[in-house]
Short mmCIF file of C-alpha atoms and ligand atoms in Angstrom, two decimals:
data_model
loop_
_atom_site.label_atom_id
_atom_site.label_comp_id
_atom_site.label_asym_id
_atom_site.label_seq_id
_atom_site.Cartn_x
_atom_site.Cartn_y
_atom_site.Cartn_z
CA MET J 1 104.33 111.21 100.93
CA ASP J 2 103.35 113.13 98.14
CA LEU J 3 103.10 111.54 95.36
CA VAL J 4 103.92 113.56 92.13
CA GLN J 5 103.72 112.74 88.56
CA GLN J 6 106.60 113.78 86.32
CA HIS J 7 106.00 115.98 83.54
CA THR J 8 109.71 116.87 82.55
CA TRP J 9 109.85 114.24 80.41
CA GLY J 10 107.13 113.66 77.95
CA TRP J 11 106.76 112.64 73.59
CA PHE J 12 109.99 113.94 73.13
CA ILE J 13 111.58 111.57 75.16
CA ALA J 14 109.47 108.93 74.76
CA ILE J 15 110.24 108.73 70.97
CA TYR J 16 113.71 108.94 71.35
CA LEU J 17 114.04 105.55 73.60
CA PHE J 18 111.31 104.40 70.61
CA PHE J 19 113.49 105.09 67.83
CA GLY J 20 117.13 104.06 69.69
CA GLY J 21 116.00 100.69 70.50
CA LEU J 22 114.35 100.19 67.64
CA GLY J 23 117.48 101.36 65.90
CA GLY J 24 119.81 99.45 67.80
CA ALA J 25 117.99 96.86 67.45
CA THR J 26 117.90 96.57 63.68
CA MET J 27 121.28 97.01 63.61
CA ALA J 28 122.32 93.76 66.39
CA LEU J 29 120.05 90.91 64.55
CA GLY J 30 120.15 92.77 60.86
CA ILE J 31 123.96 92.13 61.06
CA LEU J 32 123.74 88.54 62.79
CA GLY J 33 121.22 87.12 59.71
CA GLU J 34 123.72 89.17 57.65
CA LEU J 35 126.73 86.52 59.99
CA ARG J 36 124.29 83.63 60.36
CA PHE J 37 122.47 83.44 56.70
CA ASN J 38 124.64 84.31 54.39
CA LYS J 39 121.95 87.50 53.45
CA GLY J 40 124.60 88.70 51.44
CA LYS J 41 126.96 92.35 51.36
CA TRP J 42 123.83 94.72 50.85
CA PHE J 43 121.30 93.22 53.24
CA GLY J 44 124.41 93.65 55.86
CA ILE J 45 124.66 97.25 54.77
CA GLY J 46 120.87 97.58 54.04
CA VAL J 47 120.13 96.96 56.88
CA THR J 48 123.47 98.89 59.02
CA VAL J 49 122.43 101.67 57.48
CA LEU J 50 118.51 101.33 58.25
CA GLY J 51 119.54 100.86 61.55
CA MET J 52 122.07 103.45 62.41
CA ALA J 53 118.89 105.95 60.07
CA ILE J 54 116.35 105.24 63.19
CA LEU J 55 118.93 105.80 65.68
CA SER J 56 119.77 109.51 64.22
CA PHE J 57 115.87 109.33 64.43
CA GLY J 58 115.74 109.16 67.24
CA LEU J 59 118.98 111.35 68.93
CA LEU J 60 116.96 114.61 67.06
CA PHE J 61 114.24 113.63 69.61
CA LEU J 62 116.67 114.01 72.73
CA VAL J 63 118.36 117.20 70.90
CA LEU J 64 115.28 118.36 70.51
CA ASP J 65 114.78 117.73 74.05
CA LEU J 66 117.36 119.66 75.42
CA ILE J 67 116.61 122.90 77.42
CA ASP J 68 118.66 124.91 74.71
CA PRO J 69 118.90 122.37 71.53
CA PHE J 70 122.29 124.11 70.44
CA ARG J 71 124.22 123.13 73.24
CA PHE J 72 123.73 119.47 72.00
CA LEU J 73 128.02 119.17 71.25
CA LEU J 74 127.87 119.65 75.09
CA ALA J 75 127.02 115.89 74.76
CA PHE J 76 130.72 114.44 74.15
CA TRP J 77 131.95 116.41 76.44
CA ILE J 78 131.13 112.32 78.66
CA LYS J 79 132.96 113.53 82.08
CA GLY J 80 130.04 111.44 83.34
CA ILE J 81 130.80 108.47 82.50
CA GLY J 82 131.52 107.20 85.28
CA HIS J 83 128.08 107.38 86.53
CA SER J 84 125.61 108.76 83.93
CA TRP J 85 123.72 106.71 82.00
CA ILE J 86 123.61 109.21 79.09
CA ALA J 87 127.09 109.25 78.88
CA ARG J 88 127.90 105.89 78.45
CA GLY J 89 124.37 105.88 76.37
CA MET J 90 126.76 108.43 74.28
CA VAL J 91 129.42 105.92 74.27
CA VAL J 92 127.59 103.12 73.54
CA ILE J 93 125.92 104.89 70.82
CA MET J 94 129.36 106.28 69.46
CA GLY J 95 130.14 102.59 69.25
CA ALA J 96 127.35 101.12 67.10
CA TYR J 97 127.39 103.81 64.72
CA ILE J 98 131.26 103.06 63.81
CA PHE J 99 131.55 99.87 63.80
CA GLY J 100 128.85 99.45 62.00
CA VAL J 101 130.52 101.58 59.52
CA LEU J 102 133.66 99.31 59.99
CA TYR J 103 131.14 96.86 59.21
CA MET J 104 129.66 98.10 55.91
CA VAL J 105 133.11 98.97 55.06
CA ALA J 106 134.47 95.54 55.32
CA ALA J 107 131.57 93.76 53.54
CA PHE J 108 131.90 96.65 50.54
CA PHE J 109 135.23 94.89 50.24
CA GLU J 110 133.90 91.69 51.35
CA SER J 111 137.06 90.97 53.54
CA THR J 112 134.75 87.99 55.25
CA THR J 113 137.45 88.29 59.18
CA PHE J 114 136.63 91.84 60.22
CA LYS J 115 133.89 91.60 58.91
CA LYS J 116 132.66 89.32 61.05
CA TRP J 117 134.64 91.00 63.56
CA MET J 118 133.85 94.48 63.07
CA GLY J 119 129.60 93.20 62.98
CA TYR J 120 130.29 91.18 66.18
CA LEU J 121 131.24 95.03 68.10
CA ALA J 122 128.47 96.84 65.91
CA MET J 123 125.75 94.16 67.37
CA PHE J 124 127.18 94.27 70.58
CA CYS J 125 126.35 98.24 70.80
CA GLY J 126 123.42 97.26 69.40
CA PHE J 127 122.57 95.40 72.37
CA GLY J 128 124.10 97.77 73.84
CA VAL J 129 121.56 100.63 73.01
CA THR J 130 118.26 97.95 73.17
CA THR J 131 119.72 98.18 76.96
CA TYR J 132 120.86 101.31 77.76
CA THR J 133 116.92 102.77 76.98
CA GLY J 134 115.44 101.82 79.88
CA LEU J 135 118.74 101.69 82.07
CA LEU J 136 118.13 105.68 81.10
CA LEU J 137 114.95 105.89 83.85
CA ASN J 138 116.02 103.31 85.68
CA ALA J 139 118.60 106.26 87.34
CA ASN J 140 115.78 107.80 88.92
CA VAL J 141 116.18 106.76 92.15
CA GLY J 142 113.19 109.39 92.93
CA ILE J 143 110.57 107.90 90.32
CA PRO J 144 109.59 103.82 92.27
CA PHE J 145 108.33 102.60 89.52
CA TRP J 146 111.00 103.23 87.22
CA HIS J 147 113.67 102.37 89.90
CA THR J 148 113.39 98.96 89.23
CA PRO J 149 115.37 95.73 87.40
CA ALA J 150 112.57 94.76 85.24
CA LEU J 151 112.68 97.87 83.57
CA PRO J 152 116.07 97.10 81.22
CA VAL J 153 115.12 93.96 80.70
CA LEU J 154 110.85 94.96 79.17
CA PHE J 155 112.79 96.73 77.29
CA THR J 156 115.84 95.17 76.47
CA VAL J 157 112.70 93.25 75.35
CA SER J 158 110.60 95.00 73.88
CA ALA J 159 113.05 96.46 71.70
CA PHE J 160 114.38 93.58 69.89
CA SER J 161 111.24 92.71 68.80
CA THR J 162 110.47 95.47 67.51
CA GLY J 163 113.44 95.32 65.41
CA CYS J 164 111.61 92.19 64.06
CA ALA J 165 108.91 93.75 63.35
CA ILE J 166 111.30 96.31 60.70
CA LEU J 167 112.89 93.27 59.61
CA MET J 168 109.96 91.29 58.62
CA TRP J 169 109.15 94.05 56.88
CA VAL J 170 112.93 94.63 55.04
CA LEU J 171 112.29 90.73 54.32
CA ALA J 172 109.14 90.10 53.44
CA GLY J 173 109.57 91.53 49.48
CA LYS J 174 112.22 89.63 48.31
CA ASN J 175 111.57 86.18 48.13
CA ASP J 176 114.80 84.36 47.98
CA HIS J 177 115.36 80.83 49.73
CA GLU J 178 117.20 82.74 52.31
CA SER J 179 115.65 85.62 53.27
CA GLU J 180 112.27 82.61 53.43
CA HIS J 181 113.84 81.34 56.35
CA PHE J 182 115.79 83.86 57.77
CA PHE J 183 111.50 86.08 57.70
CA HIS J 184 110.69 82.67 59.36
CA ALA J 185 113.41 82.44 62.23
CA ILE J 186 111.89 86.52 62.47
CA GLU J 187 108.97 85.57 62.99
CA SER J 188 109.10 82.94 65.33
CA PHE J 189 111.86 85.03 67.75
CA ASP J 190 109.38 87.72 68.00
CA ILE J 191 106.92 85.50 69.24
CA PHE J 192 109.66 84.15 72.06
CA LEU J 193 109.77 87.65 72.83
CA ILE J 194 106.36 89.34 73.22
CA SER J 195 105.41 86.13 74.91
CA LEU J 196 108.42 86.92 77.08
CA GLU J 197 107.38 90.70 77.14
CA LEU J 198 103.82 89.36 78.38
CA LEU J 199 105.33 86.74 81.42
CA ILE J 200 107.87 90.29 82.53
CA LEU J 201 105.00 93.02 82.66
CA PHE J 202 102.97 89.90 84.11
CA ALA J 203 105.97 89.96 86.88
CA TYR J 204 106.49 94.07 87.25
CA PHE J 205 103.39 94.18 88.06
CA ASP J 206 102.34 91.92 89.97
CA PHE J 207 105.57 93.04 92.03
CA ALA J 208 103.62 97.10 91.54
CA ARG J 209 100.35 95.56 93.59
CA GLY J 210 103.84 94.86 96.84
CA GLY J 211 105.23 98.04 95.92
CA ASN J 212 104.74 101.57 97.75
CA LEU J 213 102.33 105.06 98.02
CA ALA J 214 104.76 105.85 94.07
CA VAL J 215 104.68 102.23 92.11
CA VAL J 216 100.86 101.39 92.70
CA LYS J 217 100.35 104.81 91.22
CA SER J 218 101.55 104.60 88.06
CA ALA J 219 100.71 100.62 88.33
CA HIS J 220 97.31 102.71 88.39
CA LEU J 221 97.49 105.31 86.44
CA LEU J 222 98.15 102.78 83.46
CA LEU J 223 96.29 100.16 84.19
CA GLY J 224 93.31 103.05 84.31
CA ASN J 225 94.01 104.25 80.99
CA PRO J 226 92.31 102.75 77.87
CA ILE J 227 96.05 102.87 75.81
CA PHE J 228 97.12 101.01 78.37
CA THR J 229 95.33 97.95 78.42
CA ILE J 230 93.79 98.56 74.57
CA GLY J 231 96.33 100.12 73.63
CA PHE J 232 98.80 98.36 74.06
CA LEU J 233 98.02 96.02 75.90
CA ILE J 234 95.57 94.31 73.48
CA PHE J 235 96.46 95.75 69.70
CA GLY J 236 100.26 95.78 70.69
CA LEU J 237 100.67 93.16 71.99
CA ILE J 238 98.22 90.30 72.42
CA MET J 239 96.99 90.73 68.69
CA PRO J 240 100.69 90.55 67.30
CA LEU J 241 101.04 87.60 68.98
CA ILE J 242 98.24 85.76 68.20
CA LEU J 243 98.49 87.18 64.05
CA GLU J 244 101.76 86.22 64.36
CA ALA J 245 101.71 82.29 65.84
CA TYR J 246 98.90 82.39 63.72
CA ALA J 247 101.24 82.74 60.78
CA SER J 248 103.60 80.82 61.56
CA MET J 249 101.50 78.19 61.02
CA LYS J 250 99.83 78.32 57.40
CA GLU J 251 101.58 78.73 54.70
CA ASN J 252 102.01 82.31 52.22
CA SER J 253 101.01 83.96 55.32
CA ARG J 254 104.00 86.70 55.50
CA GLY J 255 101.13 89.76 54.55
CA LEU J 256 99.79 88.76 58.13
CA ALA J 257 102.77 88.43 59.10
CA VAL J 258 103.93 92.68 58.12
CA PHE J 259 100.12 93.92 59.20
CA ALA J 260 101.35 92.04 62.89
CA SER J 261 104.43 94.08 62.76
CA GLY J 262 103.02 96.51 62.26
CA LEU J 263 101.53 96.31 65.43
CA VAL J 264 104.22 95.31 67.73
CA LEU J 265 106.22 98.68 66.25
CA LEU J 266 102.41 100.50 67.42
CA GLY J 267 102.80 98.75 71.63
CA GLY J 268 106.95 99.16 71.62
CA PHE J 269 106.11 102.93 70.86
CA LEU J 270 102.90 103.12 73.54
CA LEU J 271 104.86 100.77 75.96
CA ARG J 272 107.44 103.61 76.27
CA TYR J 273 105.06 106.63 75.76
CA LEU J 274 103.27 105.45 78.99
CA ILE J 275 105.98 104.15 80.93
CA VAL J 276 107.48 107.72 80.60
CA TRP J 277 104.36 109.12 82.06
CA ALA J 278 103.55 107.01 84.02
CA GLY J 279 107.05 107.58 86.81
CA VAL J 280 105.78 109.27 89.84
CA PHE J 281 107.80 110.74 92.52
CA GLN J 282 107.01 109.59 96.02
CA TYR J 283 109.10 113.55 97.64
CA PRO J 284 108.48 113.22 101.86
CA HIS J 285 105.56 114.27 102.32
CA GLY J 286 105.91 118.79 102.67
CA LEU J 287 107.82 118.73 99.62
CA ALA J 288 105.59 119.19 96.57
CA GLY J 289 103.79 121.45 97.74
CA MET R 1 137.46 122.35 104.12
CA ALA R 2 133.91 122.68 105.98
CA ARG R 3 130.89 121.07 105.30
CA TYR R 4 128.05 122.90 104.91
CA GLY R 5 124.55 122.25 106.21
CA MET R 6 121.38 123.57 107.60
CA VAL R 7 119.05 122.39 109.96
CA MET R 8 115.11 123.89 109.42
CA ASN R 9 113.32 123.93 112.48
CA VAL R 10 109.34 123.60 111.18
CA LYS R 11 108.25 124.74 114.92
CA THR R 12 109.93 128.02 114.38
CA CYS R 13 108.53 128.81 110.31
CA LEU R 14 105.92 131.46 110.48
CA GLY R 15 105.15 130.94 107.21
CA CYS R 16 106.54 134.88 106.24
CA LYS R 17 108.19 133.25 103.30
CA ALA R 18 111.05 136.29 103.41
CA CYS R 19 113.56 133.58 102.90
CA MET R 20 112.25 132.64 99.20
CA ALA R 21 112.13 137.16 98.41
CA ALA R 22 115.06 137.52 100.11
CA CYS R 23 116.27 133.90 97.92
CA SER R 24 114.97 135.18 94.54
CA GLN R 25 115.79 138.54 94.25
CA TRP R 26 119.97 137.71 95.24
CA ASN R 27 120.24 134.72 93.38
CA GLN R 28 117.63 136.25 90.29
CA THR R 29 115.50 133.07 90.34
CA PRO R 30 112.15 132.93 88.02
CA PHE R 31 110.34 134.27 90.88
CA TRP R 32 108.47 135.68 87.31
CA ALA R 33 107.09 132.54 85.77
CA GLU R 34 103.46 131.12 85.10
CA GLU R 35 102.68 128.76 87.59
CA GLY R 36 103.78 130.76 90.54
CA GLY R 37 107.37 131.15 89.60
CA LYS R 38 110.14 128.49 90.46
CA TRP R 39 112.85 129.19 93.52
CA ARG R 40 115.73 127.30 94.95
CA THR R 41 113.86 127.46 97.89
CA ARG R 42 109.79 126.91 98.98
CA VAL R 43 107.96 127.50 101.72
CA THR R 44 104.94 124.23 101.72
CA GLU R 45 101.99 125.63 104.03
CA LEU R 46 101.12 121.97 105.83
CA GLU R 47 97.84 120.45 107.46
CA ASP R 48 98.60 118.50 110.42
CA GLY R 49 96.29 116.28 112.52
CA LYS R 50 92.49 115.39 112.12
CA PHE R 51 89.51 117.69 111.71
CA PRO R 52 88.56 119.51 114.56
CA GLU R 53 92.70 119.47 115.75
CA VAL R 54 94.54 120.77 112.71
CA LYS R 55 96.64 122.41 113.21
CA ARG R 56 98.86 124.59 110.62
CA LYS R 57 102.52 124.43 110.01
CA PHE R 58 104.42 126.12 107.31
CA PHE R 59 107.56 123.70 105.90
CA PRO R 60 111.13 125.39 104.20
CA THR R 61 112.63 123.25 101.73
CA ILE R 62 116.60 123.62 99.35
CA CYS R 63 118.23 121.28 97.96
CA MET R 64 119.35 118.74 100.15
CA HIS R 65 122.80 118.78 99.08
CA CYS R 66 123.10 115.27 99.12
CA GLU R 67 126.63 112.99 100.02
CA ASN R 68 125.22 110.69 97.59
CA ALA R 69 123.53 112.83 94.89
CA GLY R 70 120.87 111.26 92.71
CA CYS R 71 121.88 114.57 90.53
CA GLN R 72 125.54 113.63 89.96
CA SER R 73 125.79 110.68 89.59
CA VAL R 74 122.72 111.51 86.19
CA CYS R 75 124.94 114.12 85.44
CA PRO R 76 126.07 113.38 81.83
CA THR R 77 128.92 115.88 81.45
CA GLY R 78 129.86 116.29 85.44
CA ALA R 79 128.78 119.84 85.06
CA THR R 80 127.08 119.37 88.65
CA PHE R 81 129.50 117.85 91.07
CA THR R 82 130.47 118.49 94.71
CA ASN R 83 132.79 121.39 95.20
CA LYS R 84 135.79 121.00 98.71
CA ASP R 85 132.62 122.14 101.81
CA GLY R 86 130.46 119.69 100.13
CA ILE R 87 127.57 121.95 98.22
CA VAL R 88 126.56 120.22 95.03
CA LEU R 89 127.14 123.12 92.44
CA ILE R 90 126.34 123.41 89.17
CA ASP R 91 128.64 124.47 86.05
CA TYR R 92 126.44 126.41 83.79
CA ASP R 93 129.09 126.00 80.65
CA LEU R 94 129.31 122.39 81.13
CA CYS R 95 125.35 122.06 81.65
CA LEU R 96 124.03 120.57 78.63
CA GLY R 97 120.44 120.73 79.30
CA CYS R 98 119.32 117.77 79.01
CA GLY R 99 117.01 117.77 82.49
CA TYR R 100 118.25 114.47 84.31
CA CYS R 101 119.12 115.82 87.02
CA ILE R 102 115.57 116.65 87.68
CA GLU R 103 114.08 113.80 87.01
CA ALA R 104 117.17 112.43 88.98
CA CYS R 105 116.29 114.25 92.31
CA PRO R 106 114.12 112.54 94.41
CA TYR R 107 113.83 116.57 96.71
CA ASP R 108 112.03 118.19 93.67
CA ALA R 109 115.19 120.81 94.03
CA ARG R 110 116.09 121.94 90.84
CA TYR R 111 114.13 123.56 87.73
CA GLU R 112 114.38 124.95 83.90
CA TYR R 113 116.42 128.18 83.18
CA GLU R 114 114.97 129.25 80.27
CA LYS R 115 115.68 131.72 77.40
CA GLU R 116 112.17 133.49 78.39
CA ASP R 117 113.97 133.56 81.99
CA LEU R 118 117.05 135.20 80.87
CA GLU R 119 114.84 138.15 78.80
CA LYS R 120 113.23 138.60 82.66
CA ASP R 121 116.21 139.04 83.72
CA GLU R 122 117.54 141.01 82.01
CA PHE R 123 114.34 143.34 82.01
CA TYR R 124 114.36 142.97 85.77
CA PHE R 125 118.02 143.25 86.88
CA GLY R 126 119.77 144.82 83.29
CA GLU R 127 123.67 145.27 83.99
CA ASP R 128 123.50 143.45 86.87
CA ALA R 129 121.38 140.08 85.49
CA ARG R 130 123.68 137.22 86.66
CA HIS R 131 122.35 134.28 84.93
CA HIS R 132 122.83 135.12 80.81
CA GLN R 133 122.59 131.05 79.45
CA VAL R 134 120.45 129.10 80.16
CA HIS R 135 120.72 125.54 82.54
CA VAL R 136 119.54 124.21 85.30
CA ASP R 137 119.24 125.80 89.08
CA LYS R 138 119.24 124.66 92.33
CA CYS R 139 120.14 126.13 95.56
CA THR R 140 123.36 126.74 96.02
CA PHE R 141 123.64 127.38 99.61
CA CYS R 142 124.68 131.11 98.60
CA VAL R 143 128.40 129.78 98.26
CA ASP R 144 129.58 133.26 96.48
CA ARG R 145 128.01 134.68 100.18
CA LEU R 146 130.29 132.55 102.19
CA GLU R 147 133.16 133.31 100.61
CA GLU R 148 132.60 136.95 101.16
CA GLY R 149 131.83 135.64 104.79
CA MET R 150 128.05 135.93 104.24
CA GLU R 151 125.63 133.30 104.76
CA PRO R 152 123.29 132.35 102.77
CA SER R 153 120.47 134.91 101.39
CA CYS R 154 117.72 132.82 103.41
CA ALA R 155 119.39 132.00 106.55
CA ALA R 156 120.02 135.61 106.98
CA THR R 157 116.67 137.34 106.25
CA CYS R 158 115.40 133.46 108.68
CA VAL R 159 112.46 136.27 111.11
CA GLY R 160 111.76 133.00 113.07
CA HIS R 161 115.60 131.51 113.39
CA ALA R 162 114.37 128.63 111.65
CA ARG R 163 116.93 127.57 109.16
CA ILE R 164 120.33 127.57 110.57
CA PHE R 165 123.15 127.04 108.76
CA GLY R 166 126.87 125.94 109.62
CA ASP R 167 129.27 123.61 109.21
CA LEU R 168 128.56 120.29 110.26
CA ASP R 169 132.02 119.14 110.73
CA ASP R 170 132.75 121.66 114.12
CA PRO R 171 131.54 118.94 116.79
CA ASN R 172 130.79 123.47 118.54
CA SER R 173 128.35 125.02 115.92
CA GLU R 174 125.07 125.49 116.26
CA ILE R 175 123.59 122.96 113.42
CA ALA R 176 125.99 119.99 115.07
CA LYS R 177 124.90 120.00 118.06
CA LEU R 178 121.53 119.91 116.91
CA VAL R 179 122.10 117.07 114.23
CA ASN R 180 124.92 115.11 116.36
CA SER R 181 122.16 115.07 119.62
CA GLY R 182 119.32 113.39 116.72
CA GLU R 183 117.47 116.66 116.96
CA ALA R 184 117.50 117.11 113.50
CA LYS R 185 116.95 115.16 110.93
CA PRO R 186 117.09 114.21 107.39
CA LEU R 187 114.37 114.12 105.38
CA GLY R 188 113.64 110.84 103.27
CA GLU R 189 116.27 108.61 104.35
CA TYR R 190 115.47 105.06 102.75
CA LEU R 191 116.19 106.65 100.50
CA ALA R 192 119.86 106.71 101.00
CA THR R 193 120.65 110.33 99.55
CA LYS R 194 122.38 111.51 102.49
CA PRO R 195 121.37 115.34 102.78
CA LYS R 196 122.93 117.58 103.92
CA VAL R 197 119.21 119.80 105.30
CA TYR R 198 117.62 118.72 108.66
CA TYR R 199 114.15 119.33 110.05
CA ILE R 200 113.16 119.81 113.27
CA LYS R 201 109.74 118.46 112.97
S1 SF4 Q 1 118.49 116.89 96.93
FE1 SF4 Q 1 118.23 116.96 94.76
S2 SF4 Q 1 118.93 118.43 93.42
FE2 SF4 Q 1 120.30 118.21 95.56
S3 SF4 Q 1 121.96 117.48 95.80
FE3 SF4 Q 1 120.07 116.33 96.91
S4 SF4 Q 1 119.17 114.81 94.31
FE4 SF4 Q 1 120.90 116.53 93.47
S1 SF4 Q 2 120.39 118.91 82.54
FE1 SF4 Q 2 122.72 120.29 82.48
S2 SF4 Q 2 123.64 119.56 85.20
FE2 SF4 Q 2 121.22 118.66 84.74
S3 SF4 Q 2 121.88 116.22 84.31
FE3 SF4 Q 2 122.18 117.53 82.68
S4 SF4 Q 2 124.26 118.76 81.98
FE4 SF4 Q 2 123.72 117.57 84.12
#
């Protein structure tokens, strides 16, 4: 076997995966919050715009990563939809934009039933975007560390955790009763998500121990890299978990939770960057040269 | 309709790399690129066995024209397709340039034909330059030569008869005999890609 670390994808794809997941999750969670906690139409419109803006920022990096960014219009030529995750992702992203806009229009004109349905569809697409970012990497058969069902689950959970972080930022400045209520709901949900993420990571690496050479190499690359162990695991995952858990038990602790959210966002980005970086091809011997 | 494939005989490959030269001239692949160039076919030097009985071997590779091609299945625009003769090709006009196929190919068969490469292509080949837009590139079994009744340029130049090209569906062809007898085997069968390039090691 020839083990070769991939180098076609780097920062740009990681940024895209991060902001794509973050935008999708922000939209899904924000709209859910508006529908569930009656946060009022401007909150719904605000988070949808925010989610779409984040998603668009991410997409910009996907375009910049093309060999020739000016060919980006071809991305709408989705003939490969039957099998390609970039094509499917384009459809889901378009869905998020279309239903997001319809939801905002409905919210603006206060048409309750239509708003609800458009909200659900936009949430579904937002959710789809978060999962798709993992499936995108997952489809690469030649990189066994990515080609495992754990990856899309990990990315989805992590994306929702970062979405919670953004919403905590948005809600932190508001003092009305609903906002506070929603803030704490999000905070608890994030504690749950981070714990889940830790469990998935544990399973992922435990599974990697018994994997083939490329998987073991990827796992070693990550575990030997302080950006992963200290940057992501400690500062991006364990610390925010402890801080949020502590904050959730205390009164007037939103500042602390907001700080923890910043760490969650940092961790979310590092996770994507490092997983992309640690992709190792397992070529049949002789191929790599 | 045929099902084209190739058998690589590692035992008779001399390592002269005439195939790499022939391919890069015919297909105008970026031999000028940094870090040893970008090639549709490579010949890698391997050391086989343990000291003191080390043997040098030369290992030729190309796109395996997989029946279950990872590159094709991830391609969003349908730019990567399989033609009626089982050759995996890229429609340059549809290639978005996302590089997804490069990541998805488990045989390292693809590379980016970038802007600088287009300029160099024109510099070296002038009016005969064949690449006019950026795209992802890989071996085509010289589909244009096949249409003219010629073999792929690598097989046509091979000194050691290490590259045997032909129709896998024609039971009388040399390649079908080597493959059907089990003498030639595909690389990395565990990948389930069903390559149409086989090796005699
Ligand atoms: S070897 Fe790679 S580029 Fe060629 S058909 Fe198979 S997956 Fe595609
Ligand atoms: S780079 Fe071109 S051929 Fe490769 S997957 Fe993208 S669109 Fe398809």
